[in-house]
Amino acid sequence: MTNCPDEERCLHLLEVILDDESTPEAEQEYFEHIDQCWPCYQNYNLEKAIRKLIKSKIENKPVPDGLIKSIKREIEKITIE
Amino acid sequence: MNQMSETKRKRYSEAEKTKVFDIEFYPHIDSMYNFAYRLTFDEDDAKDLVQDTYLKAFRFIESFQKGTNAKAWLFRILKNSFINDFRKKSKEPSKVDYQEVESYYNSGDVDKTITTDLRVDSLKDMMGDEVTNALNTLDVDFRTVIILCDLEGFKYDEMARILDIPIGTVRSRLHRARNLLRENLRVYAKTMGYVKKS
Ligand SMILES: [Zn+2]
């Protein structure tokens, strides 16, 4: 397995691309690069999997019953004052 | 319209306030509550923080411009409330401030991505608790950027406004946060025997 000559830069680029904050040019450059760079291709898959993991496995807590109601009540108090 | 003064033009009527709250503010309560909970790790505290945020939103509604990102505006208030009113009295041991954390992590190898032996298949069997713990054990400042970006889908510029930091800092903090998260996940993967012990 060969190393990537510029792995650190590629990783930064990958992050920005997955965050959807990149440019089409940078994206093209990156995807052309990972076609021929095994470590970067692996990093790409891993990073994507981690993002997916975070989104799918971290559960949301349900909002407690009556929270909006109690906020509305408090707001009403301010309005009356 | 033009003759109206700035303040008059912005003023919300009571009916408009109610409308803004119902249409633009309350739909975010789920995200807000979960953000609050992930900051405080306490259901009652999270509730208080959310309620506080909405009351402030009501008080300062004149500074909210219709048509702008209500969610980002609310998150900013919540985060400020957490820092100003909450962090002081919270049970969490006092944390070093942003600057210190930033320079500490800038100094070392943490900025460099840990290219781990973590593998995609090792993530498949990871439990929700483990992933949650991997996130929750991060320092609050790092936890926050992961929540905002990866869970709530905020853009860098929105995060910059929510956190009152430059976009460059958002990016570097995110990068470090993700490195640390990876490292935490790696620990779980290791206990499951997925990564070879080195
Ligand atoms: Zn490469």
PDB file of N, CA and C in Angstrom, chain A:
ATOM      1  N   MET A   1       0.840  -1.201   0.000  1.00  0.00           N
ATOM      2  CA  MET A   1       0.000   0.000   0.000  1.00  0.00           C
ATOM      3  C   MET A   1       0.879   1.256   0.000  1.00  0.00           C
ATOM      4  N   THR A   2       0.648   2.089  -0.964  1.00  0.00           N
ATOM      5  CA  THR A   2       1.441   3.311  -1.051  1.00  0.00           C
ATOM      6  C   THR A   2       0.855   4.400  -0.175  1.00  0.00           C
ATOM      7  N   ASN A   3       1.688   5.326   0.198  1.00  0.00           N
ATOM      8  CA  ASN A   3       1.196   6.443   0.983  1.00  0.00           C
ATOM      9  C   ASN A   3       0.782   7.596   0.077  1.00  0.00           C
ATOM     10  N   CYS A   4      -0.056   8.456   0.647  1.00  0.00           N
ATOM     11  CA  CYS A   4      -0.441   9.654  -0.103  1.00  0.00           C
ATOM     12  C   CYS A   4       0.576  10.748   0.196  1.00  0.00           C
ATOM     13  N   PRO A   5       1.039  11.418  -0.844  1.00  0.00           N
ATOM     14  CA  PRO A   5       2.040  12.460  -0.618  1.00  0.00           C
ATOM     15  C   PRO A   5       1.463  13.671   0.118  1.00  0.00           C
ATOM     16  N   ASP A   6       0.151  13.761   0.101  1.00  0.00           N
ATOM     17  CA  ASP A   6      -0.466  14.973   0.638  1.00  0.00           C
ATOM     18  C   ASP A   6      -1.709  14.650   1.447  1.00  0.00           C
ATOM     19  N   GLU A   7      -1.592  13.656   2.295  1.00  0.00           N
ATOM     20  CA  GLU A   7      -2.776  13.141   2.966  1.00  0.00           C
ATOM     21  C   GLU A   7      -3.463  14.173   3.853  1.00  0.00           C
ATOM     22  N   GLU A   8      -2.659  14.952   4.561  1.00  0.00           N
ATOM     23  CA  GLU A   8      -3.239  15.922   5.477  1.00  0.00           C
ATOM     24  C   GLU A   8      -4.129  16.924   4.729  1.00  0.00           C
ATOM     25  N   ARG A   9      -3.621  17.383   3.597  1.00  0.00           N
ATOM     26  CA  ARG A   9      -4.390  18.334   2.793  1.00  0.00           C
ATOM     27  C   ARG A   9      -5.655  17.663   2.248  1.00  0.00           C
ATOM     28  N   CYS A  10      -5.503  16.436   1.815  1.00  0.00           N
ATOM     29  CA  CYS A  10      -6.649  15.690   1.290  1.00  0.00           C
ATOM     30  C   CYS A  10      -7.736  15.531   2.349  1.00  0.00           C
ATOM     31  N   LEU A  11      -7.309  15.313   3.581  1.00  0.00           N
ATOM     32  CA  LEU A  11      -8.282  15.126   4.652  1.00  0.00           C
ATOM     33  C   LEU A  11      -9.056  16.410   4.951  1.00  0.00           C
ATOM     34  N   HIS A  12      -8.354  17.516   4.891  1.00  0.00           N
ATOM     35  CA  HIS A  12      -9.042  18.793   5.078  1.00  0.00           C
ATOM     36  C   HIS A  12     -10.057  19.013   3.962  1.00  0.00           C
ATOM     37  N   LEU A  13      -9.604  18.704   2.761  1.00  0.00           N
ATOM     38  CA  LEU A  13     -10.459  18.862   1.591  1.00  0.00           C
ATOM     39  C   LEU A  13     -11.701  17.973   1.703  1.00  0.00           C
ATOM     40  N   LEU A  14     -11.461  16.746   2.120  1.00  0.00           N
ATOM     41  CA  LEU A  14     -12.560  15.790   2.285  1.00  0.00           C
ATOM     42  C   LEU A  14     -13.615  16.319   3.251  1.00  0.00           C
ATOM     43  N   GLU A  15     -13.127  16.883   4.336  1.00  0.00           N
ATOM     44  CA  GLU A  15     -14.028  17.396   5.347  1.00  0.00           C
ATOM     45  C   GLU A  15     -14.917  18.501   4.776  1.00  0.00           C
ATOM     46  N   VAL A  16     -14.282  19.402   4.056  1.00  0.00           N
ATOM     47  CA  VAL A  16     -15.014  20.525   3.480  1.00  0.00           C
ATOM     48  C   VAL A  16     -16.008  20.042   2.420  1.00  0.00           C
ATOM     49  N   ILE A  17     -15.600  19.037   1.682  1.00  0.00           N
ATOM     50  CA  ILE A  17     -16.493  18.487   0.653  1.00  0.00           C
ATOM     51  C   ILE A  17     -17.717  17.826   1.290  1.00  0.00           C
ATOM     52  N   LEU A  18     -17.489  17.013   2.326  1.00  0.00           N
ATOM     53  CA  LEU A  18     -18.614  16.355   2.985  1.00  0.00           C
ATOM     54  C   LEU A  18     -19.510  17.357   3.717  1.00  0.00           C
ATOM     55  N   ASP A  19     -18.935  18.481   4.101  1.00  0.00           N
ATOM     56  CA  ASP A  19     -19.740  19.529   4.738  1.00  0.00           C
ATOM     57  C   ASP A  19     -20.475  20.358   3.697  1.00  0.00           C
ATOM     58  N   ASP A  20     -20.256  20.034   2.456  1.00  0.00           N
ATOM     59  CA  ASP A  20     -20.898  20.757   1.360  1.00  0.00           C
ATOM     60  C   ASP A  20     -20.514  22.234   1.361  1.00  0.00           C
ATOM     61  N   GLU A  21     -19.247  22.480   1.614  1.00  0.00           N
ATOM     62  CA  GLU A  21     -18.762  23.866   1.661  1.00  0.00           C
ATOM     63  C   GLU A  21     -17.608  24.046   0.683  1.00  0.00           C
ATOM     64  N   SER A  22     -17.544  23.174  -0.286  1.00  0.00           N
ATOM     65  CA  SER A  22     -16.410  23.201  -1.193  1.00  0.00           C
ATOM     66  C   SER A  22     -16.805  23.833  -2.532  1.00  0.00           C
ATOM     67  N   THR A  23     -15.861  23.895  -3.452  1.00  0.00           N
ATOM     68  CA  THR A  23     -16.155  24.390  -4.799  1.00  0.00           C
ATOM     69  C   THR A  23     -16.178  23.202  -5.750  1.00  0.00           C
ATOM     70  N   PRO A  24     -16.871  23.332  -6.879  1.00  0.00           N
ATOM     71  CA  PRO A  24     -16.898  22.235  -7.851  1.00  0.00           C
ATOM     72  C   PRO A  24     -15.494  21.853  -8.321  1.00  0.00           C
ATOM     73  N   GLU A  25     -14.622  22.842  -8.453  1.00  0.00           N
ATOM     74  CA  GLU A  25     -13.256  22.565  -8.910  1.00  0.00           C
ATOM     75  C   GLU A  25     -12.514  21.695  -7.902  1.00  0.00           C
ATOM     76  N   ALA A  26     -12.613  22.099  -6.636  1.00  0.00           N
ATOM     77  CA  ALA A  26     -11.929  21.350  -5.586  1.00  0.00           C
ATOM     78  C   ALA A  26     -12.473  19.926  -5.510  1.00  0.00           C
ATOM     79  N   GLU A  27     -13.774  19.829  -5.668  1.00  0.00           N
ATOM     80  CA  GLU A  27     -14.396  18.508  -5.625  1.00  0.00           C
ATOM     81  C   GLU A  27     -13.896  17.620  -6.746  1.00  0.00           C
ATOM     82  N   GLN A  28     -13.831  18.199  -7.931  1.00  0.00           N
ATOM     83  CA  GLN A  28     -13.365  17.425  -9.079  1.00  0.00           C
ATOM     84  C   GLN A  28     -11.934  16.947  -8.841  1.00  0.00           C
ATOM     85  N   GLU A  29     -11.116  17.879  -8.372  1.00  0.00           N
ATOM     86  CA  GLU A  29      -9.720  17.543  -8.105  1.00  0.00           C
ATOM     87  C   GLU A  29      -9.643  16.396  -7.100  1.00  0.00           C
ATOM     88  N   TYR A  30     -10.459  16.522  -6.041  1.00  0.00           N
ATOM     89  CA  TYR A  30     -10.417  15.526  -4.989  1.00  0.00           C
ATOM     90  C   TYR A  30     -10.850  14.151  -5.501  1.00  0.00           C
ATOM     91  N   PHE A  31     -11.953  14.108  -6.205  1.00  0.00           N
ATOM     92  CA  PHE A  31     -12.454  12.804  -6.650  1.00  0.00           C
ATOM     93  C   PHE A  31     -11.561  12.166  -7.708  1.00  0.00           C
ATOM     94  N   GLU A  32     -10.914  12.992  -8.511  1.00  0.00           N
ATOM     95  CA  GLU A  32      -9.932  12.434  -9.444  1.00  0.00           C
ATOM     96  C   GLU A  32      -8.763  11.828  -8.659  1.00  0.00           C
ATOM     97  N   HIS A  33      -8.414  12.534  -7.588  1.00  0.00           N
ATOM     98  CA  HIS A  33      -7.299  12.058  -6.775  1.00  0.00           C
ATOM     99  C   HIS A  33      -7.614  10.718  -6.100  1.00  0.00           C
ATOM    100  N   ILE A  34      -8.790  10.605  -5.505  1.00  0.00           N
ATOM    101  CA  ILE A  34      -9.041   9.361  -4.759  1.00  0.00           C
ATOM    102  C   ILE A  34      -9.246   8.153  -5.682  1.00  0.00           C
ATOM    103  N   ASP A  35      -9.498   8.426  -6.952  1.00  0.00           N
ATOM    104  CA  ASP A  35      -9.568   7.326  -7.921  1.00  0.00           C
ATOM    105  C   ASP A  35      -8.258   6.561  -7.980  1.00  0.00           C
ATOM    106  N   GLN A  36      -7.187   7.271  -7.697  1.00  0.00           N
ATOM    107  CA  GLN A  36      -5.883   6.616  -7.840  1.00  0.00           C
ATOM    108  C   GLN A  36      -5.084   6.609  -6.551  1.00  0.00           C
ATOM    109  N   CYS A  37      -5.706   7.075  -5.469  1.00  0.00           N
ATOM    110  CA  CYS A  37      -4.985   7.079  -4.195  1.00  0.00           C
ATOM    111  C   CYS A  37      -5.758   6.232  -3.180  1.00  0.00           C
ATOM    112  N   TRP A  38      -5.203   5.078  -2.896  1.00  0.00           N
ATOM    113  CA  TRP A  38      -5.883   4.128  -2.019  1.00  0.00           C
ATOM    114  C   TRP A  38      -6.100   4.651  -0.599  1.00  0.00           C
ATOM    115  N   PRO A  39      -5.077   5.184   0.068  1.00  0.00           N
ATOM    116  CA  PRO A  39      -5.309   5.691   1.435  1.00  0.00           C
ATOM    117  C   PRO A  39      -6.398   6.760   1.479  1.00  0.00           C
ATOM    118  N   CYS A  40      -6.417   7.622   0.496  1.00  0.00           N
ATOM    119  CA  CYS A  40      -7.423   8.679   0.489  1.00  0.00           C
ATOM    120  C   CYS A  40      -8.808   8.114   0.193  1.00  0.00           C
ATOM    121  N   TYR A  41      -8.839   7.110  -0.644  1.00  0.00           N
ATOM    122  CA  TYR A  41     -10.114   6.463  -0.936  1.00  0.00           C
ATOM    123  C   TYR A  41     -10.663   5.823   0.342  1.00  0.00           C
ATOM    124  N   GLN A  42      -9.779   5.228   1.115  1.00  0.00           N
ATOM    125  CA  GLN A  42     -10.198   4.634   2.392  1.00  0.00           C
ATOM    126  C   GLN A  42     -10.655   5.693   3.389  1.00  0.00           C
ATOM    127  N   ASN A  43      -9.909   6.775   3.414  1.00  0.00           N
ATOM    128  CA  ASN A  43     -10.316   7.871   4.303  1.00  0.00           C
ATOM    129  C   ASN A  43     -11.687   8.398   3.932  1.00  0.00           C
ATOM    130  N   TYR A  44     -11.923   8.472   2.651  1.00  0.00           N
ATOM    131  CA  TYR A  44     -13.216   8.950   2.160  1.00  0.00           C
ATOM    132  C   TYR A  44     -14.344   8.041   2.669  1.00  0.00           C
ATOM    133  N   ASN A  45     -14.163   6.758   2.504  1.00  0.00           N
ATOM    134  CA  ASN A  45     -15.191   5.818   2.952  1.00  0.00           C
ATOM    135  C   ASN A  45     -15.380   5.843   4.462  1.00  0.00           C
ATOM    136  N   LEU A  46     -14.271   5.940   5.164  1.00  0.00           N
ATOM    137  CA  LEU A  46     -14.353   5.966   6.624  1.00  0.00           C
ATOM    138  C   LEU A  46     -15.063   7.227   7.113  1.00  0.00           C
ATOM    139  N   GLU A  47     -14.666   8.346   6.556  1.00  0.00           N
ATOM    140  CA  GLU A  47     -15.256   9.609   6.992  1.00  0.00           C
ATOM    141  C   GLU A  47     -16.760   9.630   6.698  1.00  0.00           C
ATOM    142  N   LYS A  48     -17.121   9.117   5.537  1.00  0.00           N
ATOM    143  CA  LYS A  48     -18.544   9.060   5.198  1.00  0.00           C
ATOM    144  C   LYS A  48     -19.296   8.151   6.169  1.00  0.00           C
ATOM    145  N   ALA A  49     -18.668   7.046   6.511  1.00  0.00           N
ATOM    146  CA  ALA A  49     -19.301   6.098   7.444  1.00  0.00           C
ATOM    147  C   ALA A  49     -19.456   6.719   8.829  1.00  0.00           C
ATOM    148  N   ILE A  50     -18.458   7.489   9.240  1.00  0.00           N
ATOM    149  CA  ILE A  50     -18.542   8.123  10.559  1.00  0.00           C
ATOM    150  C   ILE A  50     -19.683   9.140  10.591  1.00  0.00           C
ATOM    151  N   ARG A  51     -19.784   9.922   9.527  1.00  0.00           N
ATOM    152  CA  ARG A  51     -20.878  10.896   9.473  1.00  0.00           C
ATOM    153  C   ARG A  51     -22.231  10.194   9.576  1.00  0.00           C
ATOM    154  N   LYS A  52     -22.345   9.096   8.824  1.00  0.00           N
ATOM    155  CA  LYS A  52     -23.593   8.355   8.806  1.00  0.00           C
ATOM    156  C   LYS A  52     -23.894   7.779  10.199  1.00  0.00           C
ATOM    157  N   LEU A  53     -22.832   7.271  10.805  1.00  0.00           N
ATOM    158  CA  LEU A  53     -22.958   6.698  12.141  1.00  0.00           C
ATOM    159  C   LEU A  53     -23.493   7.729  13.136  1.00  0.00           C
ATOM    160  N   ILE A  54     -22.908   8.905  13.105  1.00  0.00           N
ATOM    161  CA  ILE A  54     -23.317   9.948  14.038  1.00  0.00           C
ATOM    162  C   ILE A  54     -24.776  10.308  13.817  1.00  0.00           C
ATOM    163  N   LYS A  55     -25.133  10.475  12.566  1.00  0.00           N
ATOM    164  CA  LYS A  55     -26.516  10.858  12.254  1.00  0.00           C
ATOM    165  C   LYS A  55     -27.528   9.785  12.638  1.00  0.00           C
ATOM    166  N   SER A  56     -27.140   8.532  12.443  1.00  0.00           N
ATOM    167  CA  SER A  56     -28.124   7.473  12.645  1.00  0.00           C
ATOM    168  C   SER A  56     -28.161   6.935  14.065  1.00  0.00           C
ATOM    169  N   LYS A  57     -27.036   6.981  14.780  1.00  0.00           N
ATOM    170  CA  LYS A  57     -26.998   6.323  16.085  1.00  0.00           C
ATOM    171  C   LYS A  57     -27.250   7.246  17.274  1.00  0.00           C
ATOM    172  N   ILE A  58     -27.031   8.526  17.078  1.00  0.00           N
ATOM    173  CA  ILE A  58     -27.265   9.421  18.205  1.00  0.00           C
ATOM    174  C   ILE A  58     -28.741   9.800  18.224  1.00  0.00           C
ATOM    175  N   GLU A  59     -29.411   9.353  19.276  1.00  0.00           N
ATOM    176  CA  GLU A  59     -30.851   9.538  19.312  1.00  0.00           C
ATOM    177  C   GLU A  59     -31.263  10.860  19.931  1.00  0.00           C
ATOM    178  N   ASN A  60     -32.336  11.381  19.418  1.00  0.00           N
ATOM    179  CA  ASN A  60     -32.897  12.592  19.991  1.00  0.00           C
ATOM    180  C   ASN A  60     -33.803  12.252  21.160  1.00  0.00           C
ATOM    181  N   LYS A  61     -33.762  13.105  22.150  1.00  0.00           N
ATOM    182  CA  LYS A  61     -34.698  12.970  23.262  1.00  0.00           C
ATOM    183  C   LYS A  61     -35.995  13.674  22.888  1.00  0.00           C
ATOM    184  N   PRO A  62     -37.109  13.092  23.286  1.00  0.00           N
ATOM    185  CA  PRO A  62     -38.366  13.793  23.007  1.00  0.00           C
ATOM    186  C   PRO A  62     -38.500  15.047  23.869  1.00  0.00           C
ATOM    187  N   VAL A  63     -39.043  16.075  23.289  1.00  0.00           N
ATOM    188  CA  VAL A  63     -39.288  17.303  24.043  1.00  0.00           C
ATOM    189  C   VAL A  63     -40.317  17.005  25.133  1.00  0.00           C
ATOM    190  N   PRO A  64     -40.039  17.429  26.365  1.00  0.00           N
ATOM    191  CA  PRO A  64     -40.986  17.142  27.456  1.00  0.00           C
ATOM    192  C   PRO A  64     -42.364  17.698  27.155  1.00  0.00           C
ATOM    193  N   ASP A  65     -43.361  16.933  27.565  1.00  0.00           N
ATOM    194  CA  ASP A  65     -44.749  17.366  27.377  1.00  0.00           C
ATOM    195  C   ASP A  65     -44.968  18.727  28.016  1.00  0.00           C
ATOM    196  N   GLY A  66     -45.685  19.528  27.340  1.00  0.00           N
ATOM    197  CA  GLY A  66     -46.088  20.788  27.953  1.00  0.00           C
ATOM    198  C   GLY A  66     -45.037  21.876  27.952  1.00  0.00           C
ATOM    199  N   LEU A  67     -43.896  21.628  27.328  1.00  0.00           N
ATOM    200  CA  LEU A  67     -42.858  22.664  27.352  1.00  0.00           C
ATOM    201  C   LEU A  67     -43.298  23.918  26.588  1.00  0.00           C
ATOM    202  N   ILE A  68     -43.841  23.707  25.408  1.00  0.00           N
ATOM    203  CA  ILE A  68     -44.309  24.870  24.641  1.00  0.00           C
ATOM    204  C   ILE A  68     -45.404  25.604  25.414  1.00  0.00           C
ATOM    205  N   LYS A  69     -46.283  24.822  26.018  1.00  0.00           N
ATOM    206  CA  LYS A  69     -47.377  25.423  26.797  1.00  0.00           C
ATOM    207  C   LYS A  69     -46.829  26.307  27.906  1.00  0.00           C
ATOM    208  N   SER A  70     -45.835  25.774  28.598  1.00  0.00           N
ATOM    209  CA  SER A  70     -45.318  26.547  29.724  1.00  0.00           C
ATOM    210  C   SER A  70     -44.554  27.785  29.230  1.00  0.00           C
ATOM    211  N   ILE A  71     -43.919  27.683  28.079  1.00  0.00           N
ATOM    212  CA  ILE A  71     -43.257  28.858  27.504  1.00  0.00           C
ATOM    213  C   ILE A  71     -44.309  29.911  27.146  1.00  0.00           C
ATOM    214  N   LYS A  72     -45.382  29.440  26.537  1.00  0.00           N
ATOM    215  CA  LYS A  72     -46.453  30.382  26.154  1.00  0.00           C
ATOM    216  C   LYS A  72     -47.042  31.086  27.376  1.00  0.00           C
ATOM    217  N   ARG A  73     -47.148  30.325  28.451  1.00  0.00           N
ATOM    218  CA  ARG A  73     -47.684  30.913  29.687  1.00  0.00           C
ATOM    219  C   ARG A  73     -46.746  31.996  30.217  1.00  0.00           C
ATOM    220  N   GLU A  74     -45.443  31.702  30.181  1.00  0.00           N
ATOM    221  CA  GLU A  74     -44.461  32.678  30.667  1.00  0.00           C
ATOM    222  C   GLU A  74     -44.484  33.943  29.804  1.00  0.00           C
ATOM    223  N   ILE A  75     -44.599  33.727  28.503  1.00  0.00           N
ATOM    224  CA  ILE A  75     -44.633  34.873  27.587  1.00  0.00           C
ATOM    225  C   ILE A  75     -45.858  35.738  27.853  1.00  0.00           C
ATOM    226  N   GLU A  76     -46.965  35.066  28.116  1.00  0.00           N
ATOM    227  CA  GLU A  76     -48.185  35.796  28.434  1.00  0.00           C
ATOM    228  C   GLU A  76     -47.985  36.691  29.655  1.00  0.00           C
ATOM    229  N   LYS A  77     -47.285  36.150  30.641  1.00  0.00           N
ATOM    230  CA  LYS A  77     -47.008  36.924  31.863  1.00  0.00           C
ATOM    231  C   LYS A  77     -46.240  38.206  31.521  1.00  0.00           C
ATOM    232  N   ILE A  78     -45.233  38.071  30.667  1.00  0.00           N
ATOM    233  CA  ILE A  78     -44.442  39.263  30.277  1.00  0.00           C
ATOM    234  C   ILE A  78     -45.340  40.271  29.583  1.00  0.00           C
ATOM    235  N   THR A  79     -46.200  39.763  28.698  1.00  0.00           N
ATOM    236  CA  THR A  79     -47.046  40.660  27.916  1.00  0.00           C
ATOM    237  C   THR A  79     -47.994  41.440  28.807  1.00  0.00           C
ATOM    238  N   ILE A  80     -48.485  40.797  29.852  1.00  0.00           N
ATOM    239  CA  ILE A  80     -49.441  41.455  30.749  1.00  0.00           C
ATOM    240  C   ILE A  80     -48.768  42.536  31.593  1.00  0.00           C
ATOM    241  N   GLU A  81     -47.542  42.250  31.998  1.00  0.00           N
ATOM    242  CA  GLU A  81     -46.817  43.190  32.874  1.00  0.00           C
ATOM    243  C   GLU A  81     -46.714  44.598  32.305  1.00  0.00           C
TER     244      GLU A  81
END
